[in-house]
Amino acid sequence: MEVGRKLWAIAEGYIPSGSCSTDRALISHETACILNAGDREAHVTITIYFVDREPAGPFRIVVPARRTCHLRFNDLKDPEPIPRDTDYSSVFEADVPIVVQHTRLDSRCAEISLLSTIAYAQG
Amino acid sequence: MEVGRKLWAIAEGYIPSGSCSTDRALISHETACILNAGDREAHVTITIYFVDREPAGPFRIVVPARRTCHLRFNDLKDPEPIPRDTDYSSVFEADVPIVVQHTRLDSRCAEISLLSTIAYAQG
Amino acid sequence: MEVGRKLWAIAEGYIPSGSCSTDRALISHETACILNAGDREAHVTITIYFVDREPAGPFRIVVPARRTCHLRFNDLKDPEPIPRDTDYSSVFEADVPIVVQHTRLDSRCAEISLLSTIAYAQG
Amino acid sequence: MEVGRKLWAIAEGYIPSGSCSTDRALISHETACILNAGDREAHVTITIYFVDREPAGPFRIVVPARRTCHLRFNDLKDPEPIPRDTDYSSVFEADVPIVVQHTRLDSRCAEISLLSTIAYAQG
């Protein structure tokens, strides 16, 4: 089934460096949840935009057919890691339709806090 | 009144296994709020996508005319339950226009945390 | 300036009866933030949908030209109040373009938790 | 790359005056995250709408080509500051396509709480 669009943008981006936990599930993180409900592999190219320098990337990931990928920005390493405590935005370009949702789990304080939104779709 | 679309997707999905409470209202849960504002019954088919296995479903629910259904993914059982602590995405197909919004109440820590977003609409 | 659409829907709706505070700002509440950026008064009709009964309404509000209205569902009284601890959805119909965003402040536990999303737009 | 739209609206707006911290990162704030992924500078005009007075603005900001700007409403000063503990809405007009996402960090209570949503896009 074809669901989604080929170009997505998330204007908010910020990975807090602090966490109240060392449990991977509860470490402060930002996620781009990417659904590829179609029958063809999705090749996704991610570009990261900053306040005061040229963009980073392209980061490349593959989401297999009929699979989801909850990508942590914290885990991006190639061509470079995403700095902590730093404002950024991200753009996703895919060769097949996908759906992208943005989530942050913030555990800087003793409790966790969550935000989530569908990303901006185009194309 | 006809409000909504016939195809919806939620890319984020994760039911925490832990909860600070045994009160049903405060147990960690994910919900798809489905509004059928029209005058015909809505037959909704849900498919769940995972990281590393084929999709689960179809799950089938009926939302009567002029009614809302706040469906907890935790409660889905047929053809199979949704595993806890596991990344997933979901797609909703209906035979009449509906509106879908995604919400998580997370009570892993002592306090609750909430996220919500309108789902991605198409069709 | 004309900004927005004339038909909006919020599929999620739930006013917790409990609150950690008696301060109006911190009492658990659900809000529909309605922006009328245009130069004509907006007449907005709200219908509330439930799980197991016919819809309530119409509730009628007026948003003056070039004004915002952060409407608390808690405050709706005519033709009937919104029950607490009860799942609902809402539909907004206006005679001029408006923008609607949904927010809940939940203070059932000792701390507050927030959710927000743009509503579904049509028309 | 051209990503986005030229007209955006955020119906929700509220800067709590209280904060549990004096750390800038944890002071209660509202942010409009603005992505300009294009190759031309974006000139953005912001208008703030209130409940009971004429709108404030225009506030003018520039987002350079291929940059993000996480604008805190708290920091707006010219032509006037945004009052605290006051309901407002905002409209963004740009001369090139941009993407706008709304986020609040609320630290009135001992812990932080977050909300975020893509803004309403048009034009």
Short mmCIF file of C-alpha atoms in Angstrom, two decimals:
data_model
loop_
_atom_site.label_atom_id
_atom_site.label_comp_id
_atom_site.label_asym_id
_atom_site.label_seq_id
_atom_site.Cartn_x
_atom_site.Cartn_y
_atom_site.Cartn_z
CA MET A 1 0.00 0.00 0.00
CA GLU A 2 1.31 3.45 -0.93
CA VAL A 3 0.97 5.81 2.04
CA GLY A 4 2.69 9.12 2.49
CA ARG A 5 4.85 11.65 0.71
CA LYS A 6 8.44 11.82 -0.51
CA LEU A 7 9.61 15.03 1.20
CA TRP A 8 9.28 15.76 4.91
CA ALA A 9 10.63 18.46 7.23
CA ILE A 10 10.91 18.78 11.02
CA ALA A 11 11.64 22.38 12.03
CA GLU A 12 12.19 21.60 15.73
CA GLY A 13 15.30 19.71 16.78
CA TYR A 14 17.21 19.62 20.07
CA ILE A 15 18.86 16.72 21.88
CA PRO A 16 19.36 17.55 25.57
CA SER A 17 22.73 16.34 26.85
CA GLY A 18 21.37 15.58 30.29
CA SER A 19 19.33 12.55 31.34
CA CYS A 20 17.96 11.28 34.61
CA SER A 21 18.66 7.70 33.61
CA THR A 22 21.23 5.51 31.91
CA ASP A 23 18.50 3.18 30.63
CA ARG A 24 18.51 3.54 26.82
CA ALA A 25 14.72 3.83 26.80
CA LEU A 26 14.83 6.82 29.17
CA ILE A 27 17.91 8.68 27.95
CA SER A 28 16.95 12.07 26.45
CA HIS A 29 16.52 11.50 22.72
CA GLU A 30 14.90 12.78 19.55
CA THR A 31 13.34 10.34 17.14
CA ALA A 32 12.09 10.47 13.56
CA CYS A 33 9.58 7.65 13.20
CA ILE A 34 9.54 6.62 9.54
CA LEU A 35 6.86 4.33 8.15
CA ASN A 36 7.32 2.63 4.80
CA ALA A 37 4.00 0.86 4.28
CA GLY A 38 4.78 0.19 0.61
CA ASP A 39 6.17 -2.86 -1.14
CA ARG A 40 9.44 -1.27 -2.21
CA GLU A 41 12.48 -0.49 -0.05
CA ALA A 42 12.72 3.22 0.88
CA HIS A 43 16.04 5.01 0.46
CA VAL A 44 15.93 8.06 2.71
CA THR A 45 18.39 10.96 2.66
CA ILE A 46 18.48 13.23 5.72
CA THR A 47 19.93 16.73 5.87
CA ILE A 48 20.41 18.55 9.18
CA TYR A 49 20.18 22.36 9.29
CA PHE A 50 21.80 24.52 11.98
CA VAL A 51 21.65 28.12 13.20
CA ASP A 52 25.12 29.22 12.24
CA ARG A 53 26.83 26.73 9.95
CA GLU A 54 26.21 24.94 6.65
CA PRO A 55 23.98 21.82 6.78
CA ALA A 56 25.29 18.39 7.76
CA GLY A 57 24.71 15.30 5.67
CA PRO A 58 23.56 13.61 3.67
CA PHE A 59 22.81 10.89 6.19
CA ARG A 60 21.45 7.80 4.39
CA ILE A 61 19.17 5.14 5.76
CA VAL A 62 17.13 2.32 4.25
CA VAL A 63 13.67 1.36 5.48
CA PRO A 64 12.64 -2.05 4.13
CA ALA A 65 9.24 -2.62 2.53
CA ARG A 66 6.35 -2.89 5.03
CA ARG A 67 8.54 -1.83 7.96
CA THR A 68 8.89 1.05 10.40
CA CYS A 69 12.13 2.68 11.55
CA HIS A 70 12.21 4.74 14.73
CA LEU A 71 15.43 6.56 14.01
CA ARG A 72 17.17 8.24 16.92
CA PHE A 73 19.00 11.39 15.88
CA ASN A 74 21.31 10.56 18.81
CA ASP A 75 22.53 7.52 16.85
CA LEU A 76 23.44 9.32 13.61
CA LYS A 77 27.22 9.15 13.14
CA ASP A 78 28.02 9.22 9.41
CA PRO A 79 29.11 11.67 8.09
CA GLU A 80 29.10 13.28 11.58
CA PRO A 81 27.25 13.08 14.92
CA ILE A 82 24.46 15.55 15.84
CA PRO A 83 25.74 17.87 18.56
CA ARG A 84 23.86 17.93 21.89
CA ASP A 85 22.20 21.05 23.37
CA THR A 86 22.11 22.55 19.87
CA ASP A 87 19.15 23.82 17.82
CA TYR A 88 18.65 22.05 14.49
CA SER A 89 16.04 21.17 11.85
CA SER A 90 15.88 18.18 9.51
CA VAL A 91 14.67 17.36 6.01
CA PHE A 92 13.90 13.84 4.74
CA GLU A 93 13.86 12.93 1.06
CA ALA A 94 12.74 9.45 0.00
CA ASP A 95 12.39 7.66 -3.33
CA VAL A 96 9.01 6.16 -2.36
CA PRO A 97 6.17 7.52 -0.18
CA ILE A 98 6.84 7.44 3.57
CA VAL A 99 5.28 8.96 6.69
CA VAL A 100 7.44 10.84 9.23
CA GLN A 101 6.57 11.76 12.83
CA HIS A 102 8.82 13.63 15.27
CA THR A 103 9.12 12.74 18.96
CA ARG A 104 11.35 13.89 21.81
CA LEU A 105 11.73 12.19 25.16
CA ASP A 106 13.31 14.67 27.53
CA SER A 107 14.65 13.35 30.82
CA ARG A 108 16.78 16.28 31.91
CA CYS A 109 14.77 16.61 35.10
CA ALA A 110 13.80 13.72 37.38
CA GLU A 111 10.73 12.85 35.32
CA ILE A 112 10.36 12.38 31.59
CA SER A 113 8.54 14.78 29.30
CA LEU A 114 7.34 13.99 25.77
CA LEU A 115 6.47 15.91 22.64
CA SER A 116 5.37 14.62 19.26
CA THR A 117 4.02 15.93 15.97
CA ILE A 118 3.48 14.79 12.45
CA ALA A 119 6.19 16.34 10.29
CA TYR A 120 5.54 18.78 7.42
CA ALA A 121 4.84 16.85 4.19
CA GLN A 122 5.36 17.91 0.60
CA GLY A 123 6.00 16.31 -2.77
CA MET B 1 -21.75 15.74 8.25
CA GLU B 2 -18.81 14.35 6.26
CA VAL B 3 -15.55 15.21 8.01
CA GLY B 4 -12.19 13.64 7.40
CA ARG B 5 -10.37 11.24 5.12
CA LYS B 6 -10.39 7.50 4.48
CA LEU B 7 -6.69 6.68 4.96
CA TRP B 8 -4.64 7.65 8.01
CA ALA B 9 -1.16 6.75 9.27
CA ILE B 10 0.61 7.12 12.63
CA ALA B 11 4.36 6.61 12.26
CA GLU B 12 5.11 6.68 16.00
CA GLY B 13 4.01 3.77 18.18
CA TYR B 14 5.33 2.45 21.48
CA ILE B 15 3.47 1.11 24.51
CA PRO B 16 5.68 1.25 27.62
CA SER B 17 5.33 -1.88 29.75
CA GLY B 18 5.84 0.03 32.98
CA SER B 19 3.29 2.17 34.80
CA CYS B 20 3.28 4.07 38.07
CA SER B 21 -0.36 3.17 38.66
CA THR B 22 -2.83 0.32 38.34
CA ASP B 23 -5.69 2.76 37.68
CA ARG B 24 -6.81 2.10 34.08
CA ALA B 25 -6.85 5.84 33.36
CA LEU B 26 -3.18 6.17 34.37
CA ILE B 27 -1.68 2.94 33.01
CA SER B 28 0.77 3.70 30.19
CA HIS B 29 -1.19 3.48 26.95
CA GLU B 30 -1.36 4.55 23.32
CA THR B 31 -4.65 5.65 21.83
CA ALA B 32 -5.99 6.28 18.35
CA CYS B 33 -8.92 8.65 18.74
CA ILE B 34 -11.26 8.05 15.80
CA LEU B 35 -14.11 10.44 15.02
CA ASN B 36 -16.92 9.38 12.72
CA ALA B 37 -19.02 12.54 12.41
CA GLY B 38 -20.98 11.15 9.48
CA ASP B 39 -24.34 9.43 9.28
CA ARG B 40 -23.02 6.04 8.17
CA GLU B 41 -21.23 3.44 10.30
CA ALA B 42 -17.45 3.40 9.73
CA HIS B 43 -15.70 0.08 9.16
CA VAL B 44 -12.05 0.61 10.00
CA THR B 45 -9.21 -1.79 9.20
CA ILE B 46 -5.94 -1.31 11.11
CA THR B 47 -2.55 -2.68 10.11
CA ILE B 48 0.44 -2.56 12.49
CA TYR B 49 3.97 -2.29 11.08
CA PHE B 50 7.11 -3.38 12.92
CA VAL B 51 10.88 -3.00 12.60
CA ASP B 52 11.81 -6.57 11.83
CA ARG B 53 8.77 -8.68 10.98
CA GLU B 54 5.81 -8.64 8.59
CA PRO B 55 2.82 -6.46 9.58
CA ALA B 56 0.13 -7.62 12.00
CA GLY B 57 -3.55 -7.43 11.19
CA PRO B 58 -5.98 -6.67 9.87
CA PHE B 59 -7.58 -5.53 13.11
CA ARG B 60 -11.21 -4.55 12.45
CA ILE B 61 -13.32 -2.09 14.40
CA VAL B 62 -16.63 -0.39 13.82
CA VAL B 63 -17.33 3.22 14.78
CA PRO B 64 -21.06 3.96 14.71
CA ALA B 65 -22.47 7.04 12.98
CA ARG B 66 -21.99 10.30 14.93
CA ARG B 67 -19.73 8.65 17.50
CA THR B 68 -16.09 8.77 18.66
CA CYS B 69 -13.93 5.78 19.54
CA HIS B 70 -10.81 6.27 21.67
CA LEU B 71 -9.17 2.99 20.79
CA ARG B 72 -6.36 1.81 23.04
CA PHE B 73 -3.72 -0.13 21.15
CA ASN B 74 -3.19 -1.93 24.48
CA ASP B 75 -6.63 -3.50 24.07
CA LEU B 76 -6.14 -4.92 20.56
CA LYS B 77 -6.18 -8.73 20.77
CA ASP B 78 -7.48 -10.14 17.47
CA PRO B 79 -5.63 -11.42 15.48
CA GLU B 80 -2.83 -10.78 18.03
CA PRO B 81 -1.88 -8.38 20.85
CA ILE B 82 0.53 -5.46 20.31
CA PRO B 83 3.81 -6.24 22.07
CA ARG B 84 4.98 -3.81 24.80
CA ASP B 85 8.28 -1.89 24.68
CA THR B 86 8.32 -2.38 20.91
CA ASP B 87 8.48 0.21 18.09
CA TYR B 88 5.54 0.11 15.68
CA SER B 89 3.51 2.22 13.23
CA SER B 90 -0.14 1.95 12.25
CA VAL B 91 -2.33 2.54 9.19
CA PHE B 92 -6.10 3.04 9.30
CA GLU B 93 -8.37 2.42 6.29
CA ALA B 94 -12.04 3.31 6.51
CA ASP B 95 -15.00 3.07 4.14
CA VAL B 96 -16.27 6.54 5.09
CA PRO B 97 -14.41 9.73 6.10
CA ILE B 98 -13.00 9.70 9.65
CA VAL B 99 -10.52 11.80 11.66
CA VAL B 100 -7.65 10.13 13.57
CA GLN B 101 -5.50 11.60 16.35
CA HIS B 102 -2.68 9.83 18.17
CA THR B 103 -2.06 10.14 21.92
CA ARG B 104 0.26 8.45 24.40
CA LEU B 105 -0.01 8.61 28.17
CA ASP B 106 3.31 7.49 29.60
CA SER B 107 3.47 6.73 33.30
CA ARG B 108 6.75 4.83 33.48
CA CYS B 109 8.13 7.36 35.94
CA ALA B 110 6.26 8.67 38.99
CA GLU B 111 4.42 11.34 36.99
CA ILE B 112 2.52 11.06 33.72
CA SER B 113 3.71 12.49 30.45
CA LEU B 114 1.54 13.07 27.37
CA LEU B 115 2.06 13.42 23.64
CA SER B 116 -0.51 13.91 20.90
CA THR B 117 -0.66 14.69 17.20
CA ILE B 118 -3.11 14.62 14.36
CA ALA B 119 -2.28 11.59 12.21
CA TYR B 120 -1.20 11.78 8.55
CA ALA B 121 -4.25 11.91 6.26
CA GLN B 122 -4.61 10.80 2.68
CA GLY B 123 -7.32 9.55 0.32
CA MET C 1 -5.77 38.79 6.34
CA GLU C 2 -7.59 35.54 5.54
CA VAL C 3 -5.89 32.63 7.27
CA GLY C 4 -7.31 29.19 7.85
CA ARG C 5 -10.24 26.98 6.99
CA LYS C 6 -13.93 26.84 7.86
CA LEU C 7 -14.21 23.28 9.18
CA TRP C 8 -12.00 21.77 11.88
CA ALA C 9 -12.08 18.55 13.89
CA ILE C 10 -10.32 17.39 17.07
CA ALA C 11 -10.64 13.62 17.49
CA GLU C 12 -9.09 13.52 20.98
CA GLY C 13 -11.01 14.94 23.91
CA TYR C 14 -10.87 14.17 27.63
CA ILE C 15 -11.11 16.49 30.64
CA PRO C 16 -9.61 14.85 33.74
CA SER C 17 -11.72 15.52 36.83
CA GLY C 18 -8.68 15.60 39.09
CA SER C 19 -6.20 18.45 39.53
CA CYS C 20 -3.21 19.04 41.75
CA SER C 21 -4.10 22.72 42.10
CA THR C 22 -7.03 25.05 42.54
CA ASP C 23 -5.27 27.79 40.57
CA ARG C 24 -7.34 28.26 37.38
CA ALA C 25 -4.17 28.23 35.27
CA LEU C 26 -3.19 24.80 36.62
CA ILE C 27 -6.55 23.04 36.85
CA SER C 28 -6.75 20.16 34.36
CA HIS C 29 -8.33 21.54 31.22
CA GLU C 30 -8.77 21.11 27.49
CA THR C 31 -8.56 24.10 25.21
CA ALA C 32 -9.43 24.84 21.59
CA CYS C 33 -7.32 27.83 20.58
CA ILE C 34 -9.16 29.63 17.80
CA LEU C 35 -7.50 32.33 15.73
CA ASN C 36 -9.57 34.71 13.63
CA ALA C 37 -6.95 36.76 11.80
CA GLY C 38 -9.50 38.18 9.38
CA ASP C 39 -11.41 41.42 9.37
CA ARG C 40 -14.85 39.89 9.87
CA GLU C 41 -16.30 38.46 13.08
CA ALA C 42 -16.27 34.64 13.14
CA HIS C 43 -19.40 32.78 14.19
CA VAL C 44 -18.30 29.33 15.30
CA THR C 45 -20.60 26.36 15.94
CA ILE C 46 -19.18 23.48 17.98
CA THR C 47 -20.56 19.93 18.12
CA ILE C 48 -19.31 17.40 20.68
CA TYR C 49 -19.31 13.68 19.82
CA PHE C 50 -19.36 10.89 22.39
CA VAL C 51 -18.84 7.12 22.51
CA ASP C 52 -22.35 6.02 23.34
CA ARG C 53 -24.85 8.84 22.91
CA GLU C 54 -25.96 11.36 20.29
CA PRO C 55 -23.82 14.50 19.90
CA ALA C 56 -24.17 17.55 22.15
CA GLY C 57 -24.60 21.04 20.79
CA PRO C 58 -24.60 23.23 18.93
CA PHE C 59 -22.43 25.38 21.19
CA ARG C 60 -22.05 28.84 19.67
CA ILE C 61 -19.20 31.29 20.16
CA VAL C 62 -18.13 34.48 18.47
CA VAL C 63 -14.49 35.37 17.83
CA PRO C 64 -14.12 39.05 16.92
CA ALA C 65 -12.06 40.18 13.93
CA ARG C 66 -8.27 40.08 14.53
CA ARG C 67 -8.63 38.27 17.85
CA THR C 68 -7.80 34.89 19.39
CA CYS C 69 -10.04 32.87 21.68
CA HIS C 70 -8.53 30.17 23.89
CA LEU C 71 -11.77 28.35 24.60
CA ARG C 72 -11.77 25.95 27.53
CA PHE C 73 -14.10 23.00 26.96
CA ASN C 74 -14.42 23.02 30.78
CA ASP C 75 -16.29 26.32 30.49
CA LEU C 76 -18.92 25.23 27.94
CA LYS C 77 -22.33 25.26 29.60
CA ASP C 78 -25.00 25.95 26.96
CA PRO C 79 -26.80 23.77 25.93
CA GLU C 80 -25.02 21.45 28.43
CA PRO C 81 -21.66 21.03 30.19
CA ILE C 82 -18.97 18.60 28.93
CA PRO C 83 -18.77 15.65 31.34
CA ARG C 84 -15.41 14.98 33.03
CA ASP C 85 -13.43 11.74 32.68
CA THR C 86 -15.32 11.05 29.44
CA ASP C 87 -13.99 10.46 25.90
CA TYR C 88 -15.22 12.94 23.31
CA SER C 89 -14.38 14.56 19.96
CA SER C 90 -15.28 17.99 18.61
CA VAL C 91 -16.08 19.63 15.29
CA PHE C 92 -15.87 23.38 14.61
CA GLU C 93 -17.76 25.09 11.78
CA ALA C 94 -17.15 28.76 11.07
CA ASP C 95 -18.50 31.27 8.57
CA VAL C 96 -15.04 32.72 7.91
CA PRO C 97 -11.57 31.11 7.86
CA ILE C 98 -10.14 30.32 11.31
CA VAL C 99 -7.23 28.25 12.70
CA VAL C 100 -7.84 25.73 15.51
CA GLN C 101 -5.24 24.10 17.78
CA HIS C 102 -5.98 21.60 20.55
CA THR C 103 -4.19 21.63 23.93
CA ARG C 104 -4.64 19.74 27.18
CA LEU C 105 -3.07 20.65 30.51
CA ASP C 106 -3.28 17.60 32.75
CA SER C 107 -2.57 18.08 36.43
CA ARG C 108 -4.00 14.87 37.83
CA CYS C 109 -0.60 13.96 39.28
CA ALA C 110 1.61 16.33 41.27
CA GLU C 111 3.18 17.85 38.14
CA ILE C 112 1.51 19.15 34.99
CA SER C 113 1.67 17.43 31.62
CA LEU C 114 0.87 19.03 28.28
CA LEU C 115 -0.19 17.91 24.84
CA SER C 116 -0.99 19.98 21.77
CA THR C 117 -1.69 19.50 18.09
CA ILE C 118 -3.04 21.42 15.17
CA ALA C 119 -6.59 20.21 14.52
CA TYR C 120 -7.74 18.53 11.29
CA ALA C 121 -8.74 21.15 8.70
CA GLN C 122 -11.14 20.89 5.81
CA GLY C 123 -13.41 23.14 3.75
CA MET D 1 15.95 23.05 -1.92
CA GLU D 2 12.51 24.65 -1.65
CA VAL D 3 10.63 23.22 1.31
CA GLY D 4 7.56 24.68 2.94
CA ARG D 5 4.98 27.38 2.58
CA LYS D 6 4.89 31.17 2.86
CA LEU D 7 2.08 31.62 5.41
CA TRP D 8 1.89 29.88 8.79
CA ALA D 9 -0.29 30.26 11.85
CA ILE D 10 -0.02 29.06 15.46
CA ALA D 11 -3.35 29.38 17.26
CA GLU D 12 -1.97 28.44 20.70
CA GLY D 13 0.30 30.86 22.52
CA TYR D 14 1.01 31.34 26.22
CA ILE D 15 4.26 32.13 28.02
CA PRO D 16 4.06 31.16 31.71
CA SER D 17 5.69 33.74 33.93
CA GLY D 18 6.88 31.15 36.42
CA SER D 19 9.86 28.83 36.07
CA CYS D 20 11.49 26.26 38.32
CA SER D 21 14.94 27.24 37.05
CA THR D 22 17.04 30.24 36.12
CA ASP D 23 18.93 28.19 33.53
CA ARG D 24 17.99 29.71 30.13
CA ALA D 25 17.40 26.22 28.71
CA LEU D 26 14.83 25.45 31.41
CA ILE D 27 13.04 28.78 31.80
CA SER D 28 9.41 28.51 30.64
CA HIS D 29 9.36 29.56 27.01
CA GLU D 30 7.49 29.33 23.72
CA THR D 31 9.40 28.80 20.52
CA ALA D 32 8.64 29.04 16.81
CA CYS D 33 11.17 26.84 15.05
CA ILE D 34 11.62 28.22 11.53
CA LEU D 35 13.46 26.23 8.86
CA ASN D 36 14.67 27.96 5.71
CA ALA D 37 16.06 25.09 3.65
CA GLY D 38 16.26 27.22 0.52
CA ASP D 39 19.10 29.13 -1.06
CA ARG D 40 17.61 32.59 -0.52
CA GLU D 41 17.40 34.55 2.72
CA ALA D 42 13.90 34.47 4.29
CA HIS D 43 12.33 37.72 5.49
CA VAL D 44 9.67 36.78 8.00
CA THR D 45 7.00 39.10 9.39
CA ILE D 46 5.24 38.01 12.59
CA THR D 47 1.92 39.34 13.87
CA ILE D 48 0.66 38.52 17.38
CA TYR D 49 -3.08 38.32 18.05
CA PHE D 50 -4.68 38.78 21.46
CA VAL D 51 -8.05 38.23 23.12
CA ASP D 52 -9.02 41.82 23.76
CA ARG D 53 -6.79 44.24 21.92
CA GLU D 54 -5.57 44.93 18.38
CA PRO D 55 -2.65 42.79 17.12
CA ALA D 56 0.99 43.56 17.92
CA GLY D 57 3.65 43.80 15.26
CA PRO D 58 4.95 43.49 12.73
CA PHE D 59 7.96 41.79 14.27
CA ARG D 60 10.61 41.19 11.60
CA ILE D 61 13.27 38.51 11.52
CA VAL D 62 15.65 37.20 8.90
CA VAL D 63 16.51 33.52 8.53
CA PRO D 64 19.58 33.06 6.33
CA ALA D 65 19.64 30.54 3.48
CA ARG D 66 20.06 26.91 4.61
CA ARG D 67 19.63 27.79 8.29
CA THR D 68 17.18 27.19 11.13
CA CYS D 69 16.02 29.76 13.67
CA HIS D 70 14.50 28.62 16.96
CA LEU D 71 12.83 31.90 17.83
CA ARG D 72 11.74 32.38 21.42
CA PHE D 73 8.62 34.51 21.70
CA ASN D 74 10.06 35.48 25.11
CA ASP D 75 12.86 37.32 23.28
CA LEU D 76 10.67 39.46 21.00
CA LYS D 77 11.08 43.14 21.99
CA ASP D 78 10.50 45.30 18.91
CA PRO D 79 7.95 46.86 18.54
CA GLU D 80 6.91 45.50 21.99
CA PRO D 81 7.45 42.50 24.27
CA ILE D 82 4.94 39.61 24.47
CA PRO D 83 3.17 39.76 27.83
CA ARG D 84 3.45 36.73 30.15
CA ASP D 85 0.48 34.68 31.37
CA THR D 86 -1.52 35.98 28.42
CA ASP D 87 -3.30 34.06 25.64
CA TYR D 88 -2.12 34.87 22.14
CA SER D 89 -1.84 33.50 18.58
CA SER D 90 0.72 34.20 15.89
CA VAL D 91 0.92 34.45 12.10
CA PHE D 92 4.14 34.18 10.06
CA GLU D 93 4.46 35.58 6.54
CA ALA D 94 7.63 34.90 4.56
CA ASP D 95 8.87 35.85 1.11
CA VAL D 96 10.23 32.35 0.44
CA PRO D 97 8.99 28.90 1.57
CA ILE D 98 9.71 28.06 5.22
CA VAL D 99 8.56 25.42 7.72
CA VAL D 100 7.26 26.44 11.16
CA GLN D 101 6.83 24.25 14.26
CA HIS D 102 5.54 25.40 17.64
CA THR D 103 7.00 24.23 20.97
CA ARG D 104 6.46 25.19 24.60
CA LEU D 105 8.68 24.22 27.51
CA ASP D 106 6.72 24.78 30.68
CA SER D 107 8.61 24.72 33.95
CA ARG D 108 6.07 26.32 36.26
CA CYS D 109 6.06 23.22 38.44
CA ALA D 110 9.17 21.40 39.66
CA GLU D 111 9.48 19.34 36.47
CA ILE D 112 9.37 20.46 32.85
CA SER D 113 6.52 19.70 30.49
CA LEU D 114 6.66 19.96 26.70
CA LEU D 115 4.22 20.40 23.85
CA SER D 116 4.88 20.70 20.13
CA THR D 117 2.99 20.74 16.85
CA ILE D 118 3.55 21.60 13.26
CA ALA D 119 1.90 24.96 12.60
CA TYR D 120 -0.97 25.52 10.15
CA ALA D 121 0.36 26.10 6.63
CA GLN D 122 -1.16 27.98 3.74
CA GLY D 123 -0.08 29.84 0.64
#
